[in-house]
Short mmCIF file of C-alpha atoms and ligand atoms in Angstrom, two decimals:
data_model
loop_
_atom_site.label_atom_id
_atom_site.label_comp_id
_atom_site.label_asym_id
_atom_site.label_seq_id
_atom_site.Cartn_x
_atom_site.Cartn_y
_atom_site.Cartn_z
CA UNK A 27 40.65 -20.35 16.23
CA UNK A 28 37.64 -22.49 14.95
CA UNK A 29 34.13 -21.50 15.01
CA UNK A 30 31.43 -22.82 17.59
CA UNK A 31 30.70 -26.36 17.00
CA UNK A 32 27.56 -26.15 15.93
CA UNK A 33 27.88 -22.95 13.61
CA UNK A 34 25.13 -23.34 10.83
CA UNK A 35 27.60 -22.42 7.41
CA UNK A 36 25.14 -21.44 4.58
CA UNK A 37 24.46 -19.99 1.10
CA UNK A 38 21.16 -18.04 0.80
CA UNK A 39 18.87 -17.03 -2.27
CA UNK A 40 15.73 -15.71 -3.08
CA UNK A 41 12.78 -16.85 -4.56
CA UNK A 42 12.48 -14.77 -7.49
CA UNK A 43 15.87 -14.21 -8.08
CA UNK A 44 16.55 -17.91 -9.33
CA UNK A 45 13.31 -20.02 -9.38
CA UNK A 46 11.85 -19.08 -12.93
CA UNK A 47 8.90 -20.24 -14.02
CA UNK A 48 7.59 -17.32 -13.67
CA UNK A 49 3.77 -18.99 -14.54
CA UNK A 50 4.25 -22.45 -14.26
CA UNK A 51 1.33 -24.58 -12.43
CA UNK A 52 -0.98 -21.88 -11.52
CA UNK A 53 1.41 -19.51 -10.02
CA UNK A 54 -0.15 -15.55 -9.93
CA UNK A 55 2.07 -13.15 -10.76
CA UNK A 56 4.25 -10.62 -8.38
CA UNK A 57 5.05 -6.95 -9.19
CA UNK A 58 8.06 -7.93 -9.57
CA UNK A 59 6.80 -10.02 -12.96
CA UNK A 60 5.00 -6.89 -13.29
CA UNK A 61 7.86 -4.48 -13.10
CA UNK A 62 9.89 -6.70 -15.44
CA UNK A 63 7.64 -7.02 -17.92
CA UNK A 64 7.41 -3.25 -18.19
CA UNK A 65 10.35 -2.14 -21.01
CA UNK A 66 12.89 0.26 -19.17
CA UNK A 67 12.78 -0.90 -15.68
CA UNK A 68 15.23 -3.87 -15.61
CA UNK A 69 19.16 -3.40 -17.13
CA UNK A 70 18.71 -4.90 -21.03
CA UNK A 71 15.05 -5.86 -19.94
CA UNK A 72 15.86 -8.64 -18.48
CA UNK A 73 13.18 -10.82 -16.14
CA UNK A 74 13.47 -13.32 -13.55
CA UNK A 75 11.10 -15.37 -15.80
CA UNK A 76 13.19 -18.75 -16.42
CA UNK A 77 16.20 -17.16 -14.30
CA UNK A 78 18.20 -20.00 -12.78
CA UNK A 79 15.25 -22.34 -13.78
CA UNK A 80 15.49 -23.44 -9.80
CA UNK A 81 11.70 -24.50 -10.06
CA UNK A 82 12.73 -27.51 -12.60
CA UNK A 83 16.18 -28.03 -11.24
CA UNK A 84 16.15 -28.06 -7.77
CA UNK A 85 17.51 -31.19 -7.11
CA UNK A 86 20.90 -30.55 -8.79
CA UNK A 87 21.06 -27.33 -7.39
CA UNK A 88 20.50 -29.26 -3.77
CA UNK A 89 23.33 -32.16 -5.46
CA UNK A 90 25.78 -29.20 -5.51
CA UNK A 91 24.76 -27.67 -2.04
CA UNK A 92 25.68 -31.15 -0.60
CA UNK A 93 29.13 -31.32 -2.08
CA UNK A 94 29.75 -28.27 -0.97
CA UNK A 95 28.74 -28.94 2.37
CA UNK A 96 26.28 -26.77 3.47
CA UNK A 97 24.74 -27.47 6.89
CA UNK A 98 22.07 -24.57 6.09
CA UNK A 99 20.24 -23.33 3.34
CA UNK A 100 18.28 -19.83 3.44
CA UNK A 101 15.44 -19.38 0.42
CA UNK A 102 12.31 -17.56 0.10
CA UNK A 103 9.10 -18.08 -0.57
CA UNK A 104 7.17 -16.87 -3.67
CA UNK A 105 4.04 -16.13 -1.80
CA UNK A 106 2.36 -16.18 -5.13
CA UNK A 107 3.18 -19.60 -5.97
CA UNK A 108 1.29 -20.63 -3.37
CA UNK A 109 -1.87 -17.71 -3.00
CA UNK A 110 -2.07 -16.47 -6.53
CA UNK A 111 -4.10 -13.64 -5.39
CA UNK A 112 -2.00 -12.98 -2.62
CA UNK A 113 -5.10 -13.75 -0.07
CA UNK A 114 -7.98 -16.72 -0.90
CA UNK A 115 -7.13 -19.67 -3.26
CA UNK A 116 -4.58 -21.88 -2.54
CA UNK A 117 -2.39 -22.99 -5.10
CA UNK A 118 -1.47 -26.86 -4.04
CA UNK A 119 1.15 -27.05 -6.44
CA UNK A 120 3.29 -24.41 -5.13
CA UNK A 121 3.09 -25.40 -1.73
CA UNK A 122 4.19 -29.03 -3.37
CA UNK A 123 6.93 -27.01 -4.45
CA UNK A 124 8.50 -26.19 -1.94
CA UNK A 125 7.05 -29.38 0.10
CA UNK A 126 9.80 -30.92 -2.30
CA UNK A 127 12.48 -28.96 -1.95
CA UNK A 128 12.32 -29.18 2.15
CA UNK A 129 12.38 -32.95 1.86
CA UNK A 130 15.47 -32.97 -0.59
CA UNK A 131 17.27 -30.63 1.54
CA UNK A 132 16.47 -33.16 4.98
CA UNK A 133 17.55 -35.94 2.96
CA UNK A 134 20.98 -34.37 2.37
CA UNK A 135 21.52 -33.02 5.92
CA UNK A 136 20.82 -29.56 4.80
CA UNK A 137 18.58 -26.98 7.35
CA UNK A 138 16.12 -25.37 5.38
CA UNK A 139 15.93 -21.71 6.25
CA UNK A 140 12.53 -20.38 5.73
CA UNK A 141 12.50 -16.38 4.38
CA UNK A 142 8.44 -15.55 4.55
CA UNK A 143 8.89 -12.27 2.04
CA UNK A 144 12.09 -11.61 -0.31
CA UNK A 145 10.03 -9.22 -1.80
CA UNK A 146 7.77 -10.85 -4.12
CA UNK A 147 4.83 -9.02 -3.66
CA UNK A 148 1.38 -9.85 -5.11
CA UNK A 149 -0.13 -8.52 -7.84
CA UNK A 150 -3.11 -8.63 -7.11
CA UNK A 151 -2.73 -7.02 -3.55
CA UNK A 152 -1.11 -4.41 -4.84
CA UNK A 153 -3.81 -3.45 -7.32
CA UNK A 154 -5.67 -3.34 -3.41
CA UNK A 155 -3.29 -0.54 -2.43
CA UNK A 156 -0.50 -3.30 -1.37
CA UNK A 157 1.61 -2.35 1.97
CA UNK A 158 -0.63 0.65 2.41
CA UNK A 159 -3.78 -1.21 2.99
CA UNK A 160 -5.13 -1.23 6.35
CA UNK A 161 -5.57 -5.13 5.75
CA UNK A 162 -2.16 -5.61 4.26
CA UNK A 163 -0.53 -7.50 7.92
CA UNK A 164 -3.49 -9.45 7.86
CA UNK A 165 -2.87 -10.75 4.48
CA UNK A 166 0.72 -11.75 5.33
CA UNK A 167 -1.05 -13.72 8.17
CA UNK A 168 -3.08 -15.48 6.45
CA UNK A 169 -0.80 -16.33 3.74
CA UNK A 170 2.33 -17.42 7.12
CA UNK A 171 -0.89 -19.14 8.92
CA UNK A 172 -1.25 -21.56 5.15
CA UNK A 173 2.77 -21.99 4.81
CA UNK A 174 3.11 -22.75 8.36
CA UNK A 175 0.52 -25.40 8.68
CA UNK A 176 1.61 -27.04 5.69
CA UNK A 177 5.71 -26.76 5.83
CA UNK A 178 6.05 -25.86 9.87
CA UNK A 179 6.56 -29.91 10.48
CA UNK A 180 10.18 -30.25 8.60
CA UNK A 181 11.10 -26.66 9.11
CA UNK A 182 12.59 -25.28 12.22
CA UNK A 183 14.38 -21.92 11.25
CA UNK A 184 11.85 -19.09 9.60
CA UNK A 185 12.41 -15.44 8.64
CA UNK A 186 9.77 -13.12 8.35
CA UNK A 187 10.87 -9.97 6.28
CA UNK A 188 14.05 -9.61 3.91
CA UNK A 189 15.47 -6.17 4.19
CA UNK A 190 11.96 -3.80 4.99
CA UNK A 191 14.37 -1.17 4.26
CA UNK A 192 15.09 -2.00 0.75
CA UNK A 193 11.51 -2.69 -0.56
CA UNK A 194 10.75 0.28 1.30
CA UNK A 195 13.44 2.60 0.75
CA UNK A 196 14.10 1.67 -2.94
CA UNK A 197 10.51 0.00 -3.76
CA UNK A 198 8.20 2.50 -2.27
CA UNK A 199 10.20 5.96 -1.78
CA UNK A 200 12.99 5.82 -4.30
CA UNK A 201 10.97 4.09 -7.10
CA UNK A 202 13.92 1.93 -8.02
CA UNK A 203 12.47 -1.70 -7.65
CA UNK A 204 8.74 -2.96 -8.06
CA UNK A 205 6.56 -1.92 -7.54
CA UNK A 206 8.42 1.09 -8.49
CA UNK A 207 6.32 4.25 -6.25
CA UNK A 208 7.43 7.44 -5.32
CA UNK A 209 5.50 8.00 -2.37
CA UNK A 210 5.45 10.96 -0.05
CA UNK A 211 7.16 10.40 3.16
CA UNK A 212 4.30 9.94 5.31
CA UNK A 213 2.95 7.28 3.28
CA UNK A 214 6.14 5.90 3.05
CA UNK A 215 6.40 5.90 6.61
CA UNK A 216 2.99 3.86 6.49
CA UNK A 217 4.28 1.32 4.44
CA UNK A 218 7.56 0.86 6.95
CA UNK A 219 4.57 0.37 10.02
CA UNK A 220 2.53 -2.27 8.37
CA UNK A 221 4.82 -4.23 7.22
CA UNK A 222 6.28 -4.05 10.57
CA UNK A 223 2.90 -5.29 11.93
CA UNK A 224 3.37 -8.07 9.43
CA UNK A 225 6.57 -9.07 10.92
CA UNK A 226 5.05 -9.00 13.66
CA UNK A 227 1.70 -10.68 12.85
CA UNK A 228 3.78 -13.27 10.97
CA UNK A 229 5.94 -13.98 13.95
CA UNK A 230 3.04 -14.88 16.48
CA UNK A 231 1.33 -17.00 13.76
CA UNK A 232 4.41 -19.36 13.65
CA UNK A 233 5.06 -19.02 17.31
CA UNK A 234 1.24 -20.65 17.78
CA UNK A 235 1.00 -22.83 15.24
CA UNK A 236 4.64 -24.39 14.19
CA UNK A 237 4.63 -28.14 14.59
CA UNK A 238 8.21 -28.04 14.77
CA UNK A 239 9.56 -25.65 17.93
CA UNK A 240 10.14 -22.90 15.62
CA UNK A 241 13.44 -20.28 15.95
CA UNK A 242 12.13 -17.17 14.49
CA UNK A 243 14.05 -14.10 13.14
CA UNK A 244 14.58 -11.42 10.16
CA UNK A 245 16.49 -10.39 8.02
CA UNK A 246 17.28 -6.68 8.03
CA UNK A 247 19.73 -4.52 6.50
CA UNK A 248 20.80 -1.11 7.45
CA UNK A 249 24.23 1.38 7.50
CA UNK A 250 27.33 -0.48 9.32
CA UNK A 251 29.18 2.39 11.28
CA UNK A 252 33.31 1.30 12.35
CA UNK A 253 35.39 3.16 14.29
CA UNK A 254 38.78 4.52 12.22
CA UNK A 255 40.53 4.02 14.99
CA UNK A 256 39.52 1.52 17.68
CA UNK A 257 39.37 3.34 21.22
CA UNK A 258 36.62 3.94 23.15
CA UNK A 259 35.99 7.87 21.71
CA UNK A 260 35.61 6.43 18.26
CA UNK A 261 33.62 3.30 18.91
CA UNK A 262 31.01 5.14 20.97
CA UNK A 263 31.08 7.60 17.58
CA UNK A 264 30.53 5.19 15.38
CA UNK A 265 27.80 3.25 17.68
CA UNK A 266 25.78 6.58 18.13
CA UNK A 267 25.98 7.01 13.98
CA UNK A 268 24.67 3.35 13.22
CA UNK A 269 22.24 3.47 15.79
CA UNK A 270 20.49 6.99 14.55
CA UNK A 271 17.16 6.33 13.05
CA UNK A 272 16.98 9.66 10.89
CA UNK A 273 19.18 9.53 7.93
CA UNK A 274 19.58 12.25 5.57
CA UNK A 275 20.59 11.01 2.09
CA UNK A 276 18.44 10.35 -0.78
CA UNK A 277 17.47 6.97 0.66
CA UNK A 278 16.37 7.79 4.39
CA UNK A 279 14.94 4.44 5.24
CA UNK A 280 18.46 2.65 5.10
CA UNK A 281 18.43 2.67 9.31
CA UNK A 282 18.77 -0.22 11.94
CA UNK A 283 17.02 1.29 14.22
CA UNK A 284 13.97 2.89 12.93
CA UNK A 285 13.12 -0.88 11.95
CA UNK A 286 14.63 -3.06 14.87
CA UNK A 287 14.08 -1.00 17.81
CA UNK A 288 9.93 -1.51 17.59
CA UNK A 289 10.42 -5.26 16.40
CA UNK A 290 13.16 -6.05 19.00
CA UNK A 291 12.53 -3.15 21.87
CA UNK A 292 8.74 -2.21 21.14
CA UNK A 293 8.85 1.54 20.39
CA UNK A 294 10.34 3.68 17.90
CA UNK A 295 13.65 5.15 18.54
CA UNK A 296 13.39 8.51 19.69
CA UNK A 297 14.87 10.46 17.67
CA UNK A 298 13.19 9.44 14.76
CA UNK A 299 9.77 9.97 16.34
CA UNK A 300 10.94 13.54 16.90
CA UNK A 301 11.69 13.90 13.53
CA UNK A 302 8.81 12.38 11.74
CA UNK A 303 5.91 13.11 13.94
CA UNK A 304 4.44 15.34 11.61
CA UNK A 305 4.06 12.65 9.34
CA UNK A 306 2.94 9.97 11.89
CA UNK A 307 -1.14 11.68 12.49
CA UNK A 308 -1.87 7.76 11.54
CA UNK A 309 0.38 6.00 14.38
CA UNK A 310 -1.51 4.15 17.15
CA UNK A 311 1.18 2.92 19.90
CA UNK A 312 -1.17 1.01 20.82
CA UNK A 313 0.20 -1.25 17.93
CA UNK A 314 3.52 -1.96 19.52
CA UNK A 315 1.60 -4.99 20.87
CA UNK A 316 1.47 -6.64 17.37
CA UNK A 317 4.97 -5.27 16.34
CA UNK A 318 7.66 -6.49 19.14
CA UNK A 319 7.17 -10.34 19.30
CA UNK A 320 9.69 -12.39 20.85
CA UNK A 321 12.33 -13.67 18.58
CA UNK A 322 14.89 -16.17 18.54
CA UNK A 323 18.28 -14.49 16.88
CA UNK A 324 18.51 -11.45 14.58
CA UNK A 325 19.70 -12.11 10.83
CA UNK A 326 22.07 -9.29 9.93
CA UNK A 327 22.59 -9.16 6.11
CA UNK A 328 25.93 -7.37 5.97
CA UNK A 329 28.35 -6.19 2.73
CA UNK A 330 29.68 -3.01 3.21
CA UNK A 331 30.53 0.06 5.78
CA UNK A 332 31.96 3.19 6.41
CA UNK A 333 34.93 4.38 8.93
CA UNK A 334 33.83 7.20 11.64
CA UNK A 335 35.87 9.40 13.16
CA UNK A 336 35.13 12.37 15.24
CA UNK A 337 35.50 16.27 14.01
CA UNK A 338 36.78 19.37 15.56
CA UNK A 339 33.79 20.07 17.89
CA UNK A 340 33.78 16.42 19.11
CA UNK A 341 31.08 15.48 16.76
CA UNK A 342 30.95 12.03 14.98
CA UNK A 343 31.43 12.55 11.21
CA UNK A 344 31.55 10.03 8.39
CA UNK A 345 34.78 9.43 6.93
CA UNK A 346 34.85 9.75 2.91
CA UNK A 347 35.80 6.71 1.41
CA UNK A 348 40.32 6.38 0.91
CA UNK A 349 40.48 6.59 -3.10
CA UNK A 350 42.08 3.27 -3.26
CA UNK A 351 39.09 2.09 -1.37
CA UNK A 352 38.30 -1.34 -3.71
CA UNK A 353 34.67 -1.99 -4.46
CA UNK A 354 32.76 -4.61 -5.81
CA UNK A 355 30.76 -4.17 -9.15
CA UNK A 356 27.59 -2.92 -7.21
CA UNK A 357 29.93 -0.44 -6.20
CA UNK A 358 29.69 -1.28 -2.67
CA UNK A 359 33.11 -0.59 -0.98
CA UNK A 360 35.24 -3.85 0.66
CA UNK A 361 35.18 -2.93 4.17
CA UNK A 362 36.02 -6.44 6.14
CA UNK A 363 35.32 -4.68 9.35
CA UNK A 364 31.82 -3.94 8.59
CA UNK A 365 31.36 -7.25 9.62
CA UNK A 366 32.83 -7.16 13.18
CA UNK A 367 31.40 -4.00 14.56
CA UNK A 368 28.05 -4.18 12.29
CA UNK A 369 27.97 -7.31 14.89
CA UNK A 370 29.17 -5.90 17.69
CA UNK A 371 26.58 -2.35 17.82
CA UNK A 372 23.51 -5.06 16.71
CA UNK A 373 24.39 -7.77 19.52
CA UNK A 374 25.40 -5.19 22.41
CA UNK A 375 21.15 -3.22 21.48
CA UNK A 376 19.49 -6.25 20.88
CA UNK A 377 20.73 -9.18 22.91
CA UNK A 378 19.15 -11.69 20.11
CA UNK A 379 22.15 -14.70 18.70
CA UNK A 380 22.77 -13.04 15.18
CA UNK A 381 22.72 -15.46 12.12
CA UNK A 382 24.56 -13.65 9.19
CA UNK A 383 21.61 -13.84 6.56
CA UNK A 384 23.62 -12.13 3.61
CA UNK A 385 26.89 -11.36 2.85
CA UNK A 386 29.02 -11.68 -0.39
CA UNK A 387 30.04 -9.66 -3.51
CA UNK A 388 29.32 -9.38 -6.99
CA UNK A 389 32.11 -9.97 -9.76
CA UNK A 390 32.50 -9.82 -13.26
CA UNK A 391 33.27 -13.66 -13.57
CA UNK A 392 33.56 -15.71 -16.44
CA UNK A 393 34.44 -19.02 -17.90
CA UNK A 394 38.00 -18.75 -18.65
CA UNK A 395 40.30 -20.65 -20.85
CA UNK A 396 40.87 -23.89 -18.83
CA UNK A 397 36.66 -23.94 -18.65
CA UNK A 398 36.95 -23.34 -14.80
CA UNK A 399 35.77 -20.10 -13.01
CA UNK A 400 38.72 -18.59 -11.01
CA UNK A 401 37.42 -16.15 -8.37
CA UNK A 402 40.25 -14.65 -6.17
CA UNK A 403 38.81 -11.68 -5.87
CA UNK A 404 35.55 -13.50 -4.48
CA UNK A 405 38.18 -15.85 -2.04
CA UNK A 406 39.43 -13.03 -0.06
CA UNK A 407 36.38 -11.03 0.64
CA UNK A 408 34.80 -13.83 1.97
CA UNK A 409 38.34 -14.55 3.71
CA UNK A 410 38.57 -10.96 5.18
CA UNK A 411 34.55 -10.90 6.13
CA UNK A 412 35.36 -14.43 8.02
CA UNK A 413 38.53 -13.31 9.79
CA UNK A 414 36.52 -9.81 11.11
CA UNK A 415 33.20 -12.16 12.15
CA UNK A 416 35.46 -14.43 13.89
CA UNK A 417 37.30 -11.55 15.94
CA UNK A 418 33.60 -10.46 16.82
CA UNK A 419 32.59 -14.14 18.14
CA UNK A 420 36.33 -14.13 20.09
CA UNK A 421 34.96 -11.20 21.56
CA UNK A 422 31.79 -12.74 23.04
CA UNK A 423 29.31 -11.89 20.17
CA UNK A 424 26.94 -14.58 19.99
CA UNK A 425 26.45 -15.51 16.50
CA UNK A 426 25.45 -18.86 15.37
CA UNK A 427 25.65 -18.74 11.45
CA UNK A 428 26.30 -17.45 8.50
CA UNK A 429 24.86 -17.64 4.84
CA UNK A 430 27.05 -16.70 1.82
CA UNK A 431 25.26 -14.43 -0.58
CA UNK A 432 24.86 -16.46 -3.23
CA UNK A 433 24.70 -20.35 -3.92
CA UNK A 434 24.04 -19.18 -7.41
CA UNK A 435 24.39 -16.04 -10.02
CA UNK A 436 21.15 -15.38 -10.38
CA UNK A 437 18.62 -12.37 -11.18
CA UNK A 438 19.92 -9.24 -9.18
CA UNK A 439 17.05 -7.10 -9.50
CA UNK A 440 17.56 -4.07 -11.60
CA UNK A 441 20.59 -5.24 -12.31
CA UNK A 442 19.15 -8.15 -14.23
CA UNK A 443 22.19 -10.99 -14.93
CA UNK A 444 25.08 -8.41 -15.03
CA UNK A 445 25.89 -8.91 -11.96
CA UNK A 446 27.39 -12.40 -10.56
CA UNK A 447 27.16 -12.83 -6.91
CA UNK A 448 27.19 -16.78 -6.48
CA UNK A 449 29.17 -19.70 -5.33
CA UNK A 450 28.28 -21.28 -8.35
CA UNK A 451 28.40 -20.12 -11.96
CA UNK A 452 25.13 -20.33 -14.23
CA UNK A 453 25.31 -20.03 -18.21
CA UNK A 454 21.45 -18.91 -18.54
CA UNK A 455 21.22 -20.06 -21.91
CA UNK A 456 22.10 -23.32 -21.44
CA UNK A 457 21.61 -23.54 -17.47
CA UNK A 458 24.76 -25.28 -17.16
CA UNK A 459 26.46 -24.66 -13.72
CA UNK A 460 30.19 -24.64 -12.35
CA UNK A 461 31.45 -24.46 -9.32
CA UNK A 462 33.83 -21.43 -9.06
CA UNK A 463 36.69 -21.42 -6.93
CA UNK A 464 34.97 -20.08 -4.30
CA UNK A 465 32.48 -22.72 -4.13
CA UNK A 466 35.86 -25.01 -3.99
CA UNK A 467 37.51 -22.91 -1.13
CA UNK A 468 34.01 -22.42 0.81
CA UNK A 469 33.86 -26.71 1.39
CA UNK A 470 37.43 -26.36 2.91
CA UNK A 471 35.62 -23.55 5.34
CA UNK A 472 33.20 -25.26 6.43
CA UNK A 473 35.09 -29.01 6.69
CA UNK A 474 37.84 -27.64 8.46
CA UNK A 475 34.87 -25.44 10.65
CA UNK A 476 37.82 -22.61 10.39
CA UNK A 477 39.43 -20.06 7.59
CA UNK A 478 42.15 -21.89 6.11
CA UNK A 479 45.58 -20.26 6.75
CA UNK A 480 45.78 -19.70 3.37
CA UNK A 481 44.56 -19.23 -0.17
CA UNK A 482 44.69 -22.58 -0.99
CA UNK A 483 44.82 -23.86 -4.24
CA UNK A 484 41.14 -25.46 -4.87
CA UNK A 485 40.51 -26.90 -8.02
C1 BG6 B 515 20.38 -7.74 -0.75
C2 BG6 B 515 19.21 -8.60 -1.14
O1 BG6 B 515 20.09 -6.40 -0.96
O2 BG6 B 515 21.59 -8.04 -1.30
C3 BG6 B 515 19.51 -9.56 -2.26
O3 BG6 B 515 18.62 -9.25 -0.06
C4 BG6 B 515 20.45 -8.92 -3.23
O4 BG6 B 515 18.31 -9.98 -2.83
C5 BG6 B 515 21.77 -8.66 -2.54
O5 BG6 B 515 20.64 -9.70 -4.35
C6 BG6 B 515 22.77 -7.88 -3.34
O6 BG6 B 515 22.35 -6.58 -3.49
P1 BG6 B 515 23.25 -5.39 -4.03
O7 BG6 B 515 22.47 -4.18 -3.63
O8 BG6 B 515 24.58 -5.49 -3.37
O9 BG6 B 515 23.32 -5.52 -5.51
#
C-alpha cells in the first residue's frame, strides 16, 4: 500500500532547541535561557545558547530539507524573538526572522508548519506570575494577533500549544524543565486552564485574522493505551485506560483527555472533574466558550506505549513492560503499535484529520570510521512506526501527515546534547552537519510515497 496522495511527509523542531542565538538582534530572554543559565539544571550545563546555530544557518539547514524531500516542515516560534517582554515592544528583527525562513521554505516547495508555543516562555511574563496570571491567554493573544498579521499571508498550517502536558506536568508540577516550579495541584490545575484558554484564544485570533485560509491544530501528547491482544474485550480496555483523565503516577498531567476533551468537546471529562473539584473553587464553565474553538486536524505527537490487558475481576490493568522490551536512550520503550491505536482511540473521540506532529527516537550516534553516520537502529523504528500508521489509515483513520522528530540533533532539554534525535547529524563545535542514514532512507519514503520493502542500502 502507498499513502494518500497528498500526505504532507515532515521533520519537525523547535525553536529553542536548535536556533541559538540566544541574544542576537534584540531578542528577550525565555526561562528557558533562564533555567539554563542556572548551574545544575541542564545535564553538563549545557544551554540552547548557539545550539544548532539555526538563526545564522537556516538556509543550509532548508538546502538539506529539500534534498531530502520534505513536503512539510513543523518549527516554533520563539515568542521572545519577536516580543522581548513577552507583551508590548515588537522586535522587527525577529519577526524578519522568521519572515525569512517562510520565504526560503516556499521557494523550495516546503509547507511551513507554524507551532505558536514550544515552550519558550517569557521572562519577563513569568516574573508577572507567567501561566498563572489572570492575563496570561490574553498575552498569548496579543503576541498570535502580531505573528499572524505579519506571517498569516505565506502560512497556511498553525499550531497553537506543543505538549500543555509537558510544560505543565514537568515545568510547573514536577519541577523538571523551566521554569522549574513545584506547584500545588490546584495551581497546577490553573496553569493547565489558562493555557487552555490560550489555545483557545490563540485559535480564534488566527481563525479572524489569517490572510491565508488558515488549518488550525495542536500538538498534544499524552499515554498511548494498545490492546495485548486485539479483540474487542481488550481494545475497549485499553480505549477506557487512554481515555481516563485522572492518572496516578508521579506525573498526573500526562492525559489526553483532561486536555483534548475541553479543546475538542468543550467540557472536562468527567471523571476528572470528580476527582479534582476540590481543587477547581477557581473554574468558571462559563469559559468553555473561549476554550473549544473549531479546529482543523489534531497533531498527535506519538513515541511510545504500553500493552493492556484485562485482570481477574474484568478490570483493565497495565501490562509491565516484557524484559526484552528495547528502548531508546530516553528510555522510552519501542512499541510500533503505539502508533496505530494511539490513532485509532484519538480519531474514533475526536473526529479531527490527525497530522503526526512528533515521532522519532533518540540514539547514541556517532561519526564512524568511513565519516558517515549509520543509523539502523533509527531505520527500523521509523520503519515499524510507518508500517503500524499505515495499518491505522487502511483502517479508515484519517490522517494526513506526519513529521519525523527531528530534522536535526539538537538541544533536548534537560538532556542538553546527549541525546541525538535527528535526521541529520550536527558536530556543535564545528556546526558541521551529515546526513545519517536515516535522512538517506527517509527521501526513499517519501519519493516512493510508501515504506520501502526493505532496508535498503542508502548511502
Ligand atoms: C517532545 C517534545 O517531548 O519530544 C520535544 O515536543 C522533545 O521538544 C521530544 O525533544 C523528545 O522528548 P523525550 O522526552 O523523548 O526526550
Amino acid at each position: 500500500m502507498t499513502f494518500p496522495n497528498d500526505f504532507l511527509w515532515g521533520a519537525a523542531t523547535s525553536a529553542y532547541q536548535i536556533e541559538g542565538a540566544w541574544n542576537a538582534d534584540g531578542k528577550g530572554e525565555s526561562v528557558w535561557d533562564d533555567f539554563c543559565h542556572t548551574p545544575g539544571n541542564v545535564k553538563n550545563n549545557h544551554t540552547g545558547d548557539v545550539a544548532c546555530d539555526h538563526y545564522h544557518r537556516y538556509q543550509e539547514d532548508v538546502d538539506h530539507m529539500q534534498y531530502i524531500g520534505l513536503k512539510g516542515y513543523r518549527f516554533s516560534l520563539n515568542w521572545t524573538r519577536i516580543l522581548p517582554n513577552g507583551i508590548g515592544h515588537i522586535n522587527q528583527a525577529g519577526l524578519d526572522f522568521y519572515s525569512r525562513l517562510i520565504d526560503s521554505l516556499l521557494s523550495a516547495d516546503i509547507d511551513p508548519c507554524v507551532t505558536l508555543f514550544h515552550w519558550e516562555y517569557p521572562r519577563a511574563l513569568q516574573q508577572l506570575g507567567g501561566w498563572l496570571n489572570p492575563d496570561s491567554s490574553k498575552w498569548f493573544a496579543e503576541y498570535t494577533t502580531i505573528v499572524v498579521d505579519h506571517l498569516s499571508d505565506r502560512v497556511e498550517k498553525w499550531m497553537t500549544l506543543n505538549e500543555p502536558q509537558c510544560f505543565i506536568g514537568r515545568a510547573h508540577f514536577q519541577g523538571l524543565d523551566a521554569p522549574g516550579l513545584k506547584l500545588p495541584m490546584r495551581d497546577a490545575l490553573l496553569v493547565c486552564h489558562n493555557s487552555l484558554l490560550a489555545h483557545g484564544r490563540a485559535a480564534k485570533v488566527i481563525r479572524d485574522n489569517a490572510k491565508k485560509s488558515p488549518l488550525i491544530g495542536w500538538a498534544p501528547v499524552g499515554v498511548n493505551r494498545i490492546p495485548a491482544i486485539e479483540d474487542e474485550a481488550h481494545i475497549n480496555a485499553a480505549r477506557t485506560l487512554m481515555m481516563k483523565a485522572v492518572i496516578n503516577t508521579n506525573d498526573p498531567f500526562w492525559t489526553n483527555t483532561w486536555f483534548s476533551d475541553p479543546a475538542i468537546l468543550g467540557q472536562y471529562p468527567k471523571d476528572g472533574l470528580n476527582h479534582y473539584k476540590q481543587q477547581m473553587d477557581w473554574y468558571d464553565p462559563d469559559d468553555m466558550k473561549i476554550i473549544c474553538q473549531p479546529l482543523d486536524f489534531y497533531g498527535a505527537n506519538i513515541y511510545s506505549g504500553s500493552l493492556v490487558t484485562i485482570d481477574e475481576q474484568g478490570q483493565p490493568l497495565v501490562q509491565p513492560p516484557s524484559i526484552n522490551k528495547p528502548v531508546t536512550m530516553s528510555s522510552w520503550a519501542v512499541e510500533p503499535r503505539a502508533m496505530k491505536w494511539g490513532v485509532k482511540f484519538l480519531y474514533e473521540r475526536y473526529k479531527l484529520p490527525i497530522y503526526i506532529t512528533e515521532n522519532g527516537l533518540s540514539n547514541p550516534d556517532w561519526v564512524q570510521s568511513d565519516g558517515k553516520v549509520h543509523d539502523p537502529q533509527r531505520i527500523d523504528f521509523l520503519r515499524q512506526y510507518l508500517l503500524a500508521l499505515e495499518e491505522a489509515i487502511d483502517e479508515g483513520v484519517d490522517v494526513r501527515g506526519y513529521f519525523q522528530w527531528s530534522l536535526l540533533d539538537n538541544f533536548e532539554w534537560i538532556n542538553g546534547y546527549s541525546h541525538r534525535f535527528g535526521l541529520i547529524y550536527v558536530n556543535y563545535e564545528t556546526q558541521r552537519r551529515i546526513l545519517k542514514e536515516s535522512a538517506h532512507w527517509y527521501r526513499q519514503v517519501i519519493q516512493q510515497n510508501a515504506i520501502p520493502e526493505q532496508l535498503v542500502n542508502t548511502t
